[in-house]
GROMACS .gro file of C-alpha atoms in nm:
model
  333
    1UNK     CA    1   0.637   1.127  -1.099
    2UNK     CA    2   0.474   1.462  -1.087
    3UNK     CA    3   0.054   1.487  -1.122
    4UNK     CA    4  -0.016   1.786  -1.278
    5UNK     CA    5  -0.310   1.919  -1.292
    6UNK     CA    6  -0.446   1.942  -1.671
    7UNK     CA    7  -0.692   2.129  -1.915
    8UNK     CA    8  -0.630   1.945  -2.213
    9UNK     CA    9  -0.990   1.953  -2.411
   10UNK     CA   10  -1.167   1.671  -2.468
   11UNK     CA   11  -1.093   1.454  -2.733
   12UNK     CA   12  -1.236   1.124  -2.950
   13UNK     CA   13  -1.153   0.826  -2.749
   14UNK     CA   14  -1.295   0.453  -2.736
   15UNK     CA   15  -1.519   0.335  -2.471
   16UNK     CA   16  -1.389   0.085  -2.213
   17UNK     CA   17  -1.452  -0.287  -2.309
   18UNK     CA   18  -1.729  -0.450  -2.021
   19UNK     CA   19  -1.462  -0.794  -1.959
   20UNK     CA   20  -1.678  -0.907  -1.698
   21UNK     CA   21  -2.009  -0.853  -1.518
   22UNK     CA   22  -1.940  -0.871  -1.131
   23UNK     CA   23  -2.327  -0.834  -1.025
   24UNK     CA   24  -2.279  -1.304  -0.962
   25UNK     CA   25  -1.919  -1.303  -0.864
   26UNK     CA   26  -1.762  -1.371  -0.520
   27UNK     CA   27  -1.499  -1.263  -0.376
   28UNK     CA   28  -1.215  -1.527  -0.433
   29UNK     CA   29  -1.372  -1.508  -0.832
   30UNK     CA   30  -1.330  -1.158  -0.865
   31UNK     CA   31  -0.928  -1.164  -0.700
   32UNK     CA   32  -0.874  -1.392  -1.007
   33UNK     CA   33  -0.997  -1.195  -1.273
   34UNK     CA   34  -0.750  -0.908  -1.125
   35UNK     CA   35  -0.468  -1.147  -1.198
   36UNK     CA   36  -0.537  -1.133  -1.544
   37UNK     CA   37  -0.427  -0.763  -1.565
   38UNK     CA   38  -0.356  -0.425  -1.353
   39UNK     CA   39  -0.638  -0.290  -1.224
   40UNK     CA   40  -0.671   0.060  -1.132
   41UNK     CA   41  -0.585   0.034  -0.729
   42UNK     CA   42  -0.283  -0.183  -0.850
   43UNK     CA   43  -0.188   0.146  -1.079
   44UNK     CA   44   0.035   0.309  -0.812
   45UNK     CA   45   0.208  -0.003  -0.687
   46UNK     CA   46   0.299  -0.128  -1.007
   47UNK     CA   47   0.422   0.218  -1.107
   48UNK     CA   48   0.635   0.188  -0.743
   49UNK     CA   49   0.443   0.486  -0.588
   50UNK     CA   50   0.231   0.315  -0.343
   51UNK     CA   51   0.318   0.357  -0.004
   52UNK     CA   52   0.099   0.061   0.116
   53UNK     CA   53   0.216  -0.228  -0.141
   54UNK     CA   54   0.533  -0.248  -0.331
   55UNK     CA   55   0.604  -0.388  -0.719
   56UNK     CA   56   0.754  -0.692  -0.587
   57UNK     CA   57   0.442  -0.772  -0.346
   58UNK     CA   58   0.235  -0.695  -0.657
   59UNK     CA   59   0.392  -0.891  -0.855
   60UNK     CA   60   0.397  -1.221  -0.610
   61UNK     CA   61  -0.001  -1.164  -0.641
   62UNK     CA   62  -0.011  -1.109  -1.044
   63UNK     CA   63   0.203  -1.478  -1.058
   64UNK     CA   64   0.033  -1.664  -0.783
   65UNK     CA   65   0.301  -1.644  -0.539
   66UNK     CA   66   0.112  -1.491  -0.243
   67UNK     CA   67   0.018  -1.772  -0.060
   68UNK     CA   68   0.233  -1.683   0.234
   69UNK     CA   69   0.145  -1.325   0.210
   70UNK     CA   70  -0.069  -1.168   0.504
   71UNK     CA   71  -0.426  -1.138   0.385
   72UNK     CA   72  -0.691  -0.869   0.502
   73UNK     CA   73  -0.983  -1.062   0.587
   74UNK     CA   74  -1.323  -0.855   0.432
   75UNK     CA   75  -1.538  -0.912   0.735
   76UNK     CA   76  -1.260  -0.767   0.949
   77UNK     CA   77  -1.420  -0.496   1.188
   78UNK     CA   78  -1.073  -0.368   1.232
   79UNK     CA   79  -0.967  -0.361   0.898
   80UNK     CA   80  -0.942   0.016   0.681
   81UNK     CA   81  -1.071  -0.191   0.369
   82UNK     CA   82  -1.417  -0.378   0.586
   83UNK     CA   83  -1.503   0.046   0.675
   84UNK     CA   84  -1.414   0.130   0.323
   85UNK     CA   85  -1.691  -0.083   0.159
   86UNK     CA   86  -1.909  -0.028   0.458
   87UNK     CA   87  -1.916   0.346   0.401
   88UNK     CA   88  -1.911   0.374   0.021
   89UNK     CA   89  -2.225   0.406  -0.015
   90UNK     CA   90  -2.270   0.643   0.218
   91UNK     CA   91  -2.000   0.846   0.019
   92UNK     CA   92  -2.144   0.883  -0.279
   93UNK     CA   93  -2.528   0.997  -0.128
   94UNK     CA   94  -2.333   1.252   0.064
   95UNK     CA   95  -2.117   1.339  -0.297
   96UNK     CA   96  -2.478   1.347  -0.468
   97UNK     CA   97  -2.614   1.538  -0.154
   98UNK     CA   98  -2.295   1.785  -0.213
   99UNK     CA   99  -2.296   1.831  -0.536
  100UNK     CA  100  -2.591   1.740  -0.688
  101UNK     CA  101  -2.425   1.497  -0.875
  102UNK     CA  102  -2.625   1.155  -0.974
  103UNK     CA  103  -2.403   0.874  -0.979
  104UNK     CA  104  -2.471   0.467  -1.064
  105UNK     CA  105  -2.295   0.140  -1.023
  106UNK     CA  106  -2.072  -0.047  -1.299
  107UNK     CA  107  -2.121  -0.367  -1.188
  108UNK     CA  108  -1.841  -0.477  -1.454
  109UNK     CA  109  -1.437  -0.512  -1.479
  110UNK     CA  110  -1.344  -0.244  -1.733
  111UNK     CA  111  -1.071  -0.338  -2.006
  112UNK     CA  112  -0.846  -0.052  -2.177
  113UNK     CA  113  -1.020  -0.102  -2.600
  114UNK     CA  114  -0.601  -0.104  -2.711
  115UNK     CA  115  -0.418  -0.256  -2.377
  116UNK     CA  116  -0.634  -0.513  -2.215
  117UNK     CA  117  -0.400  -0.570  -1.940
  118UNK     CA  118  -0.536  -0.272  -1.821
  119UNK     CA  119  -0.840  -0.336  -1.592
  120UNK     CA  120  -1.049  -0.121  -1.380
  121UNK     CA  121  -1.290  -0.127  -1.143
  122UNK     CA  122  -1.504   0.234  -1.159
  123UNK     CA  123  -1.714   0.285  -0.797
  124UNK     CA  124  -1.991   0.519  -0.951
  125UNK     CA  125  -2.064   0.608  -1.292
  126UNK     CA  126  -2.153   0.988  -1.285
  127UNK     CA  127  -2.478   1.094  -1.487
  128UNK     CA  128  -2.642   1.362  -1.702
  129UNK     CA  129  -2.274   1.602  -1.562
  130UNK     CA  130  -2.066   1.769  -1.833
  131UNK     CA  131  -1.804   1.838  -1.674
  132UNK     CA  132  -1.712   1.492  -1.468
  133UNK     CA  133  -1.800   1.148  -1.550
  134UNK     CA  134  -1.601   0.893  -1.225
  135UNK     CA  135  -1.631   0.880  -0.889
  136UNK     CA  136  -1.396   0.733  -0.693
  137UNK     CA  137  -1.518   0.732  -0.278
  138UNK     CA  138  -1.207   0.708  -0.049
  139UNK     CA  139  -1.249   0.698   0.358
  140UNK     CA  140  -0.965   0.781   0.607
  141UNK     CA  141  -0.878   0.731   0.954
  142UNK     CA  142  -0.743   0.973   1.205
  143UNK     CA  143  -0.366   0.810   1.104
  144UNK     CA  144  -0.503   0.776   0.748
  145UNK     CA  145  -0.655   1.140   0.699
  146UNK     CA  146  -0.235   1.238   0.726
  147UNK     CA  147  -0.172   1.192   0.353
  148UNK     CA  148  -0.468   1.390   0.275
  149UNK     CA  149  -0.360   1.705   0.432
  150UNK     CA  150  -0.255   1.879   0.081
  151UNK     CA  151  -0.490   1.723  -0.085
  152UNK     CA  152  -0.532   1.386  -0.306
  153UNK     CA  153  -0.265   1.131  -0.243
  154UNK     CA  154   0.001   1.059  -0.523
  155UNK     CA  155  -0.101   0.668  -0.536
  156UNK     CA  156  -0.497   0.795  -0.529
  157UNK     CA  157  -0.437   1.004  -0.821
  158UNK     CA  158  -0.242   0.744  -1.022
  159UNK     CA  159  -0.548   0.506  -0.920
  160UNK     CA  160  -0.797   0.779  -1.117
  161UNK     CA  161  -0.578   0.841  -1.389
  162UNK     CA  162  -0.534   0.503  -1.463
  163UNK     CA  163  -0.939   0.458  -1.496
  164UNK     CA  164  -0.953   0.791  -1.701
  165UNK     CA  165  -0.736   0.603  -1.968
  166UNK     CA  166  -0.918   0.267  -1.904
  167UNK     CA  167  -1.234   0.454  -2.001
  168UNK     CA  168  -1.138   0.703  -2.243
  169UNK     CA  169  -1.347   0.964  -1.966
  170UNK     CA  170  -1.229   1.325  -1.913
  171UNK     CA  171  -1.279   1.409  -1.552
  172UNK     CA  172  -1.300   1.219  -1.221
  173UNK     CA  173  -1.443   1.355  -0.875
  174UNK     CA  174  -1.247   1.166  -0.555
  175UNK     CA  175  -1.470   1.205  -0.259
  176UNK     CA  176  -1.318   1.112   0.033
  177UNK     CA  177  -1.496   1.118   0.394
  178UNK     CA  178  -1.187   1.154   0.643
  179UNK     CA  179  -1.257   1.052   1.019
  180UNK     CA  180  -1.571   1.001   0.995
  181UNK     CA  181  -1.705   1.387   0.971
  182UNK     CA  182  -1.522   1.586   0.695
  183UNK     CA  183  -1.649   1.491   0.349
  184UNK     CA  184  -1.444   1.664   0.101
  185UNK     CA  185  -1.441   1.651  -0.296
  186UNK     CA  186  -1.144   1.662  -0.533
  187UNK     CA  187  -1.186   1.699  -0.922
  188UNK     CA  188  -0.925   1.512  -1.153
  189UNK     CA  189  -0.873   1.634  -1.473
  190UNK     CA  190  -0.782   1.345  -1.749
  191UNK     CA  191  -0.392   1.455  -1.875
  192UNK     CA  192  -0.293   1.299  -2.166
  193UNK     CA  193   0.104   1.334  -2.138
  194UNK     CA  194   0.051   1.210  -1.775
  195UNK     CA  195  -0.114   0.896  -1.900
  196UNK     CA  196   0.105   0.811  -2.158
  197UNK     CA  197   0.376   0.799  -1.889
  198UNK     CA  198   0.179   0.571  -1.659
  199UNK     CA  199   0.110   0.374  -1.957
  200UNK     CA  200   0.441   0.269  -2.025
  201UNK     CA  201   0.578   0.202  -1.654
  202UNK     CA  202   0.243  -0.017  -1.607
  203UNK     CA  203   0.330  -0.175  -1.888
  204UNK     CA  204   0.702  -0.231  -1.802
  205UNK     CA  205   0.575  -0.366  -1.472
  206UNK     CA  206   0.335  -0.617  -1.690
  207UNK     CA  207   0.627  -0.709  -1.877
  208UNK     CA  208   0.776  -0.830  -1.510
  209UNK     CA  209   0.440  -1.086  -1.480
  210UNK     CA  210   0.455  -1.197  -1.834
  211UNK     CA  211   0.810  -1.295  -1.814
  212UNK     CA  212   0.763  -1.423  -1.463
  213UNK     CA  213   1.090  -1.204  -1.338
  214UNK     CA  214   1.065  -1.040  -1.009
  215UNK     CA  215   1.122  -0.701  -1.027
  216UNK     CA  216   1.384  -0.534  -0.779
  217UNK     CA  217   1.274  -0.489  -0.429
  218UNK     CA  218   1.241  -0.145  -0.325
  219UNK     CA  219   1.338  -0.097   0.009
  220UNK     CA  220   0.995  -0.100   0.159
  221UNK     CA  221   0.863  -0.319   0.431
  222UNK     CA  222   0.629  -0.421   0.172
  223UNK     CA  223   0.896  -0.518  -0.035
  224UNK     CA  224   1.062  -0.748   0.297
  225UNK     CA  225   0.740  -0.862   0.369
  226UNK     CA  226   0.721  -1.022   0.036
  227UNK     CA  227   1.112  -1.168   0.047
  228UNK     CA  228   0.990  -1.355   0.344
  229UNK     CA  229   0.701  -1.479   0.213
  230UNK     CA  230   0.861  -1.572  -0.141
  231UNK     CA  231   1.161  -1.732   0.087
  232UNK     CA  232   1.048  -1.859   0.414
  233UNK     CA  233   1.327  -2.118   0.428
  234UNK     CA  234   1.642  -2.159   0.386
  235UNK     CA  235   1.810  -2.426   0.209
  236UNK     CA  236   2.147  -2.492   0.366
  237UNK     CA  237   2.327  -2.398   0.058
  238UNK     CA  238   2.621  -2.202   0.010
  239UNK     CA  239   2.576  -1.920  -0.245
  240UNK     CA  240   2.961  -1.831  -0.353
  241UNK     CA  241   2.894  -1.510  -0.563
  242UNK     CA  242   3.305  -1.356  -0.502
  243UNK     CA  243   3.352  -1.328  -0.856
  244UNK     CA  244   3.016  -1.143  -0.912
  245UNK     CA  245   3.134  -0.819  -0.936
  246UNK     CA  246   2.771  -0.651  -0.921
  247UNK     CA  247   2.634  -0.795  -0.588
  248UNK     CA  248   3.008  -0.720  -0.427
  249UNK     CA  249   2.963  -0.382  -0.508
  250UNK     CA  250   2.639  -0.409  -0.346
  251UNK     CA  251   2.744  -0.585  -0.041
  252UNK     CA  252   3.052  -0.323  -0.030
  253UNK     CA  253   2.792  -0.045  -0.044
  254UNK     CA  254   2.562  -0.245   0.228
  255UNK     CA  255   2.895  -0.248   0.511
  256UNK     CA  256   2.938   0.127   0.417
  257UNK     CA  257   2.577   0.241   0.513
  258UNK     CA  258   2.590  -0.017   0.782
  259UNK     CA  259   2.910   0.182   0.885
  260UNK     CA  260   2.761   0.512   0.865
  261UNK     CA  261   2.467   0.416   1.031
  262UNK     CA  262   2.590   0.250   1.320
  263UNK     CA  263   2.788   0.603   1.406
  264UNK     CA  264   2.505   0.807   1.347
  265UNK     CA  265   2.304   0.576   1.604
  266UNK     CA  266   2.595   0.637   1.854
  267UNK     CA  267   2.590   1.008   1.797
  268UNK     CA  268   2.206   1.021   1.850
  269UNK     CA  269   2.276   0.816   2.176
  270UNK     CA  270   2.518   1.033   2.322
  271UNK     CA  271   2.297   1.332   2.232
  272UNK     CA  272   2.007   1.124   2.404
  273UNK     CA  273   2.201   1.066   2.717
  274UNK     CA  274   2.324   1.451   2.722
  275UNK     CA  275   1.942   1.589   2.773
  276UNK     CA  276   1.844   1.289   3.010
  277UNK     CA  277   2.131   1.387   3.225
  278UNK     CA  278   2.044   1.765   3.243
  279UNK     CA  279   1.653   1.659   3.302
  280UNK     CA  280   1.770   1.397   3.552
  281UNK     CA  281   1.486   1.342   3.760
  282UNK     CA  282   1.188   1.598   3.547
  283UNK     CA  283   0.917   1.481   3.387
  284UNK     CA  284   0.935   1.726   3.066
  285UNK     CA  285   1.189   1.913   2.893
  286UNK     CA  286   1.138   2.255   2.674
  287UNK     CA  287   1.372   2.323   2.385
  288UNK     CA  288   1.315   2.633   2.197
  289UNK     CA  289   1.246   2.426   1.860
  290UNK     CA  290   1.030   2.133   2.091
  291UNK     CA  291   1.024   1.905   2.383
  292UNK     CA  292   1.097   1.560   2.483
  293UNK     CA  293   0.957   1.339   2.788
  294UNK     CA  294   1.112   1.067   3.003
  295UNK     CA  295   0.860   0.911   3.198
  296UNK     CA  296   0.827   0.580   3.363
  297UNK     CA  297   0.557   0.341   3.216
  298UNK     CA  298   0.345   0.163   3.444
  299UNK     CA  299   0.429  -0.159   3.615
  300UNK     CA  300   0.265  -0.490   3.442
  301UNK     CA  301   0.191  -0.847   3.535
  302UNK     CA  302   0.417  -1.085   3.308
  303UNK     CA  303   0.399  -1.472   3.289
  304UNK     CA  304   0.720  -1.638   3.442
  305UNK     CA  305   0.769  -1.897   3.180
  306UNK     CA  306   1.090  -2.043   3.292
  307UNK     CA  307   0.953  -2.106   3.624
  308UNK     CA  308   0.605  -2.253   3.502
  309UNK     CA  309   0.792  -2.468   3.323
  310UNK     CA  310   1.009  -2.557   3.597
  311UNK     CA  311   0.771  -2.615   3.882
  312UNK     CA  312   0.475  -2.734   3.671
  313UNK     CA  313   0.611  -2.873   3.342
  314UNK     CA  314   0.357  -3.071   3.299
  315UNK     CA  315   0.071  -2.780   3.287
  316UNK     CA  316   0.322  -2.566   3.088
  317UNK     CA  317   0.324  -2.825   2.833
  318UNK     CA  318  -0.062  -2.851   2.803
  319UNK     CA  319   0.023  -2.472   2.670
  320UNK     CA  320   0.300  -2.513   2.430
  321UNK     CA  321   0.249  -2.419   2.082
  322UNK     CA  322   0.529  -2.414   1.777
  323UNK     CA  323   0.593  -2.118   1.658
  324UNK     CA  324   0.755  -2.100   1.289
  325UNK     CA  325   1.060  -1.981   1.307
  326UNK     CA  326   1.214  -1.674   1.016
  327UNK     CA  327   1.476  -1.599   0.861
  328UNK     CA  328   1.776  -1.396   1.021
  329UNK     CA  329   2.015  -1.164   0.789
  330UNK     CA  330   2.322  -1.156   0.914
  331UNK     CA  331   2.607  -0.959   0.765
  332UNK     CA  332   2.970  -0.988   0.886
  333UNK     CA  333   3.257  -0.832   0.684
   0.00000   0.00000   0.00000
């Protein structure tokens, strides 16, 4: 899905509809009022273009199936989102300090005036600017800052897009501070044709929550992620699908690529073994094209559980803990 840049010229459009003031809610009452549509950081995932979350993971949180999803805890130190509020506000002084700019809060959901399905969630309200009316602030990482090498991220600008059509606005700046020291600011024009589009794959995707039909995993490890939360246990059931001709075809495909990847894997063994065989004992290796290492890690200290448990069982089981066990996919064919 291609994000073209646009100049279309302004044109009459309705306001966004305030659906709810956020200035009282918490947390856990804000999540729910994002089930009740797609808000604009749910834009790329439900349009499968988000490299974080995929439709099917989306969709297990629209319908109230995450419970056994992994959940990023707000107050974790660790966590991209806890430095992403943290520095926010911080953003947009340094956007205003940048550009001049004067921005304000929305302290309100925002609901699309013809498809109120479609929420969003605006982090500054530019002011008294012709030219640009949204800010969206974005922080990176060192690992993070990767994506932004050539500029705003496909799933970002799908994000701003979709809160261009949820407010009817023309123009969005994306200020993003990447690790920690280089602030940088990327305009968004509002493209019609561009928002039609996402329009009608959001609204396919909605169509998936409505009818409470998972859409098809992707691939992802977002999408397994979910599978194994959605079906943490088996049943002990025997699932007799020979005379589906569909899912044969796919398990047919499924042995081929198993096939051709299990010889590729050999082939990049043997090619493996070749160089560590020339290097023998060095360090380092210099190809014209790059270089490879083969180093020994450092020794470590490991816990001998089988002889713990063997010469003091009784201590080893003051330790013991269950662990859950998971599902294993096994193919044979």
């Amino acid at each position: 899905m291609a994000l073209p840049q646009s100049s279309n010229p302004p044109t009459s459009r309705k306001p966004a509809l305030r659906l709810v003031k956020t200035t009282n809610l918490d947390r856990d009452e804000w999540l729910e009022v994002r089930k009740g549509g797609i808000g604009s950081s749910d834009a790329g995932a439900a349009v499968g273009l988000n490299p974080y979350k995929s439709q099917l993971q989306l969709w297990m949180e629209k319908t109230g199936r995450d419970a056994n999803l992994p959940k990023t805890d707000p107050n974790d130190e660790t966590s991209p989102m806890y430095w992403g509020t943290l520095l926010e506000p911080i953003v947009a002084a340094h956007y205003t300090r940048r550009t001049s700019n004067r921005v304000r809060r929305i302290n309100a959901v925002l609901q699309h005036p013809d498809e109120p399905w479609m929420l969003a969630n605006i982090d500054r309200e530019v002011t008294g600017a012709p030219d640009v009316q949204i800010l969206e602030c974005k922080t990176a990482g060192i690992n993070g800052a990767r994506l932004w090498k050539d500029g705003v991220p496909e799933y970002v600008q799908i994000q701003v897009m979709h809160q261009l059509a949820v407010t009817g606005k023309q123009a969005a700046d994306v200020a993003v501070l990447l690790g920690g020291q280089d602030l940088q600011v990327h305009r968004i024009e509002r493209d019609e044709a561009l928002i039609q589009r996402l329009i009608e794959l959001e609204r396919k995707f909605w169509r998936y929550v409505v009818d409470d039909v998972a859409p098809p995993a992707d691939g992802s490890d977002s999408a397994d992620t979910a599978l194994r939360a959605l079906y943490p246990q088996d049943s002990g059931q025997t699932l007799d699908l020979s005379a589906d001709f569909a899912m044969s075809g796919v398990f047919s495909d499924l042995l081929a690529v198993r096939q051709v990847l299990g010889q590729q894997n050999q082939l990049e063994a043997q090619l493996k073994q070749r160089i560590q065989q020339h290097m023998g004992d060095a360090t380092k290796a210099l190809f014209e094209t790059g270089e490879v290492t083969w180093k020994r890690s450092k020794d470590s200290q490991v816990l001998d559980a089988a002889r713990l448990c063997k010469d003091e069982p009784e201590l080893a089981r003051c330790f013991m803990t269950n662990r859950p066990g998971s599902r294993r996919f096994l193919v044979t064919g």
